[in-house]
mmCIF file of C-alpha atoms in Angstrom:
data_model
loop_
_atom_site.group_PDB
_atom_site.id
_atom_site.type_symbol
_atom_site.label_atom_id
_atom_site.label_comp_id
_atom_site.label_asym_id
_atom_site.label_seq_id
_atom_site.Cartn_x
_atom_site.Cartn_y
_atom_site.Cartn_z
ATOM 1 C CA MET A 1 -38.375 -50.212 35.869
ATOM 2 C CA ARG A 2 -36.148 -50.921 32.939
ATOM 3 C CA LYS A 3 -38.463 -48.947 30.544
ATOM 4 C CA THR A 4 -38.462 -45.859 32.790
ATOM 5 C CA VAL A 5 -34.721 -45.898 32.931
ATOM 6 C CA VAL A 6 -34.479 -46.027 29.139
ATOM 7 C CA ILE A 7 -36.943 -43.188 28.809
ATOM 8 C CA LEU A 8 -35.160 -41.269 31.464
ATOM 9 C CA LEU A 9 -31.786 -41.712 29.748
ATOM 10 C CA SER A 10 -33.345 -40.744 26.402
ATOM 11 C CA VAL A 11 -34.706 -37.446 27.851
ATOM 12 C CA ILE A 12 -31.401 -36.613 29.608
ATOM 13 C CA SER A 13 -29.461 -37.307 26.401
ATOM 14 C CA LEU A 14 -32.000 -35.274 24.297
ATOM 15 C CA VAL A 15 -31.691 -32.373 26.740
ATOM 16 C CA PHE A 16 -27.886 -32.596 26.749
ATOM 17 C CA ALA A 17 -27.924 -32.619 22.837
ATOM 18 C CA VAL A 18 -30.273 -29.639 22.651
ATOM 19 C CA GLU A 19 -28.070 -27.692 25.146
ATOM 20 C CA THR A 20 -24.830 -28.487 23.280
ATOM 21 C CA VAL A 21 -26.435 -27.299 19.979
ATOM 22 C CA ALA A 22 -27.721 -24.112 21.724
ATOM 23 C CA ARG A 23 -24.169 -23.280 23.045
ATOM 24 C CA ARG A 24 -22.556 -23.866 19.686
ATOM 25 C CA GLN A 25 -21.042 -20.666 18.242
ATOM 26 C CA ARG A 26 -20.883 -19.973 14.603
ATOM 27 C CA THR A 27 -17.276 -18.745 13.623
ATOM 28 C CA THR A 28 -17.700 -18.489 9.965
ATOM 29 C CA ARG A 29 -18.709 -15.298 8.102
ATOM 30 C CA GLY A 30 -22.174 -15.300 6.525
ATOM 31 C CA ASN A 31 -22.645 -15.184 2.768
ATOM 32 C CA VAL A 32 -18.980 -15.944 1.903
ATOM 33 C CA GLY A 33 -19.857 -17.489 -1.373
ATOM 34 C CA GLY A 34 -22.025 -14.584 -2.480
ATOM 35 C CA ARG A 35 -20.419 -12.306 -5.098
ATOM 36 C CA ASN A 36 -21.256 -8.854 -6.222
ATOM 37 C CA VAL A 37 -21.216 -9.312 -9.959
ATOM 38 C CA THR A 38 -21.691 -6.362 -12.190
ATOM 39 C CA GLY A 39 -23.119 -6.487 -15.633
ATOM 40 C CA PRO A 40 -20.979 -7.161 -18.712
ATOM 41 C CA GLY A 41 -18.921 -4.162 -19.754
ATOM 42 C CA GLN A 42 -18.861 -2.614 -16.282
ATOM 43 C CA ALA A 43 -16.278 -4.667 -14.518
ATOM 44 C CA ALA A 44 -12.925 -3.113 -13.834
ATOM 45 C CA VAL A 45 -9.726 -4.937 -14.967
ATOM 46 C CA ASP A 46 -6.437 -4.259 -13.385
ATOM 47 C CA THR A 47 -3.237 -4.425 -15.456
ATOM 48 C CA PHE A 48 0.049 -2.697 -15.703
ATOM 49 C CA ILE A 49 2.024 -0.612 -18.212
ATOM 50 C CA ILE A 50 5.597 0.411 -18.613
ATOM 51 C CA PRO A 51 5.077 4.121 -19.258
ATOM 52 C CA ASP A 52 7.166 6.467 -21.367
ATOM 53 C CA SER A 53 9.099 9.076 -19.382
ATOM 54 C CA SER A 54 6.531 11.726 -20.587
ATOM 55 C CA GLU A 55 3.520 9.759 -19.580
ATOM 56 C CA VAL A 56 4.074 9.602 -15.757
ATOM 57 C CA LEU A 57 6.024 12.420 -14.277
ATOM 58 C CA LEU A 58 7.542 12.561 -10.803
ATOM 59 C CA TYR A 59 8.397 16.007 -9.414
ATOM 60 C CA GLY A 60 8.460 18.070 -6.329
ATOM 61 C CA TYR A 61 10.348 15.428 -4.152
ATOM 62 C CA ASP A 62 10.844 16.547 -0.536
ATOM 63 C CA LYS A 63 12.369 15.019 2.615
ATOM 64 C CA PRO A 64 13.314 17.483 5.373
ATOM 65 C CA LEU A 65 15.804 16.563 8.149
ATOM 66 C CA ARG A 66 14.126 14.561 10.976
ATOM 67 C CA SER A 67 11.324 13.468 8.692
ATOM 68 C CA ARG A 68 10.036 9.875 8.645
ATOM 69 C CA GLN A 69 8.351 10.469 5.220
ATOM 70 C CA GLU A 70 9.266 11.260 1.670
ATOM 71 C CA THR A 71 6.885 13.114 -0.595
ATOM 72 C CA VAL A 72 6.665 13.375 -4.396
ATOM 73 C CA PHE A 73 4.033 14.674 -6.831
ATOM 74 C CA VAL A 74 2.939 12.266 -9.618
ATOM 75 C CA ALA A 75 1.367 13.679 -12.841
ATOM 76 C CA ASN A 76 -0.634 11.082 -14.921
ATOM 77 C CA HIS A 77 -0.498 11.863 -18.598
ATOM 78 C CA THR A 78 -1.698 8.401 -19.607
ATOM 79 C CA LEU A 79 -5.214 7.559 -20.899
ATOM 80 C CA HIS A 80 -5.830 5.288 -17.939
ATOM 81 C CA ASP A 81 -6.497 5.750 -14.190
ATOM 82 C CA ILE A 82 -3.444 4.780 -12.131
ATOM 83 C CA THR A 83 -3.945 2.609 -9.057
ATOM 84 C CA GLY A 84 -0.371 2.043 -8.092
ATOM 85 C CA LEU A 85 3.253 2.748 -9.051
ATOM 86 C CA THR A 86 6.638 1.052 -8.903
ATOM 87 C CA PHE A 87 9.505 3.520 -9.084
ATOM 88 C CA THR A 88 13.175 3.661 -8.293
ATOM 89 C CA THR A 89 14.917 6.261 -6.232
ATOM 90 C CA ARG A 90 18.658 6.817 -6.492
ATOM 91 C CA TYR A 91 20.127 8.774 -3.568
ATOM 92 C CA ILE A 92 23.163 10.774 -4.580
ATOM 93 C CA ASP A 93 25.736 12.525 -2.297
ATOM 94 C CA THR A 94 27.155 15.976 -2.862
ATOM 95 C CA LYS A 95 30.056 14.452 -4.909
ATOM 96 C CA GLY A 96 27.654 12.827 -7.409
ATOM 97 C CA ARG A 97 28.044 9.286 -6.029
ATOM 98 C CA THR A 98 25.038 6.992 -5.525
ATOM 99 C CA PHE A 99 25.068 5.899 -1.950
ATOM 100 C CA HIS A 100 21.685 4.170 -1.808
ATOM 101 C CA GLN A 101 19.081 2.959 -4.221
ATOM 102 C CA VAL A 102 15.591 1.631 -3.615
ATOM 103 C CA SER A 103 12.633 0.438 -5.698
ATOM 104 C CA ARG A 104 9.261 0.631 -4.036
ATOM 105 C CA ARG A 105 5.608 0.011 -4.892
ATOM 106 C CA VAL A 106 3.097 2.502 -3.683
ATOM 107 C CA ARG A 107 -0.669 2.688 -4.010
ATOM 108 C CA ALA A 108 -1.950 5.792 -5.582
ATOM 109 C CA ASP A 109 -5.329 6.777 -7.079
ATOM 110 C CA ILE A 110 -4.445 9.121 -9.915
ATOM 111 C CA PRO A 111 -7.187 9.767 -12.514
ATOM 112 C CA SER A 112 -6.120 10.300 -16.079
ATOM 113 C CA GLY A 113 -4.768 13.856 -16.620
ATOM 114 C CA ALA A 114 -4.537 14.543 -12.880
ATOM 115 C CA THR A 115 -1.689 15.123 -10.439
ATOM 116 C CA ARG A 116 -1.579 13.761 -6.829
ATOM 117 C CA LYS A 117 0.853 13.990 -3.959
ATOM 118 C CA ILE A 118 1.990 10.633 -2.545
ATOM 119 C CA ASP A 119 3.849 10.105 0.836
ATOM 120 C CA TYR A 120 5.737 6.975 1.700
ATOM 121 C CA ARG A 121 8.010 5.783 4.406
ATOM 122 C CA SER A 122 11.562 7.189 4.354
ATOM 123 C CA TRP A 123 14.674 5.006 3.921
ATOM 124 C CA ASP A 124 16.406 7.267 6.446
ATOM 125 C CA THR A 125 15.453 5.576 9.715
ATOM 126 C CA GLN A 126 18.038 7.586 11.765
ATOM 127 C CA GLN A 127 16.568 10.924 10.346
ATOM 128 C CA SER A 128 20.007 12.299 9.685
ATOM 129 C CA PHE A 129 19.777 13.121 5.880
ATOM 130 C CA TYR A 130 17.872 15.857 4.092
ATOM 131 C CA TYR A 131 17.067 16.598 0.495
ATOM 132 C CA VAL A 132 19.056 19.565 -0.863
ATOM 133 C CA GLY A 133 15.823 21.217 -2.089
ATOM 134 C CA SER A 134 14.158 21.035 1.420
ATOM 135 C CA ARG A 135 13.971 23.865 3.839
ATOM 136 C CA ARG A 136 17.135 24.276 5.798
ATOM 137 C CA THR A 137 17.170 23.835 9.604
ATOM 138 C CA ARG A 138 19.790 24.771 12.230
ATOM 139 C CA ALA A 139 20.488 21.096 13.061
ATOM 140 C CA SER A 140 23.298 19.562 11.084
ATOM 141 C CA GLY A 141 22.570 16.742 8.681
ATOM 142 C CA THR A 142 23.784 15.213 5.436
ATOM 143 C CA PRO A 143 22.455 16.683 2.158
ATOM 144 C CA TYR A 144 21.651 14.471 -0.781
ATOM 145 C CA ASP A 145 20.065 14.683 -4.185
ATOM 146 C CA VAL A 146 17.725 12.174 -5.886
ATOM 147 C CA ARG A 147 17.057 10.719 -9.354
ATOM 148 C CA LEU A 148 13.492 9.298 -9.697
ATOM 149 C CA SER A 149 12.183 7.003 -12.491
ATOM 150 C CA VAL A 150 8.945 5.255 -12.902
ATOM 151 C CA ASP A 151 9.334 1.457 -13.616
ATOM 152 C CA THR A 152 5.671 0.369 -13.725
ATOM 153 C CA ALA A 153 2.320 2.011 -13.547
ATOM 154 C CA PHE A 154 -0.632 -0.216 -12.441
ATOM 155 C CA VAL A 155 -3.804 0.991 -14.196
ATOM 156 C CA SER A 156 -7.462 0.174 -14.083
ATOM 157 C CA LEU A 157 -9.168 -0.405 -17.356
ATOM 158 C CA THR A 158 -12.872 -0.222 -17.340
ATOM 159 C CA GLY A 159 -14.694 -3.042 -19.090
ATOM 160 C CA GLN A 160 -14.037 -3.241 -22.846
#
C-alpha cells in the first residue's frame, strides 16, 4: 500500500511539473545577443562637427499664425552626411529686442551637397505669433523675426 501511494504521488507530482512547464510563458526576446556585424571598413561611425557658417546653411524659415510647427531649409555643404543638427533660434520683436531664445536638436538625414526641409514643434503653444515673412491672415497676431545659427552638426562617417 505504501509503495502504491509513493508511486501515485510521484506520478501526480510529475504531471503537475509537466503542466507547470507547459504553461510557462517566455517573456524575453529571442536572439538578443546576436549582432549584425559588418565587415571591416563598412561600419558607420557617428560623430559631430562644429561647422563654419558657410558649411551648413539655414534659410527659408516659416511659421504662420495658428501653426503648431516651424519649418526651415537646411543646406549641407560639408563633405559628410548629416544625421542631426543642434541650432539656436532667437525670436526678435518688431523693435529689435530678443523676447525668446531656444536651442534644439533635430534629426535630419541630409546627404553631402543636398538641401532638405525640416519641421519641428513650435515654441508658440498659444498660436498667437507669426513670422514676418509668412503669409498674412485676417486674424490678428504678433509678428516676429528670427536669427538662426547652427551650433553642432551630427555626421555619419563611413568606415575609414
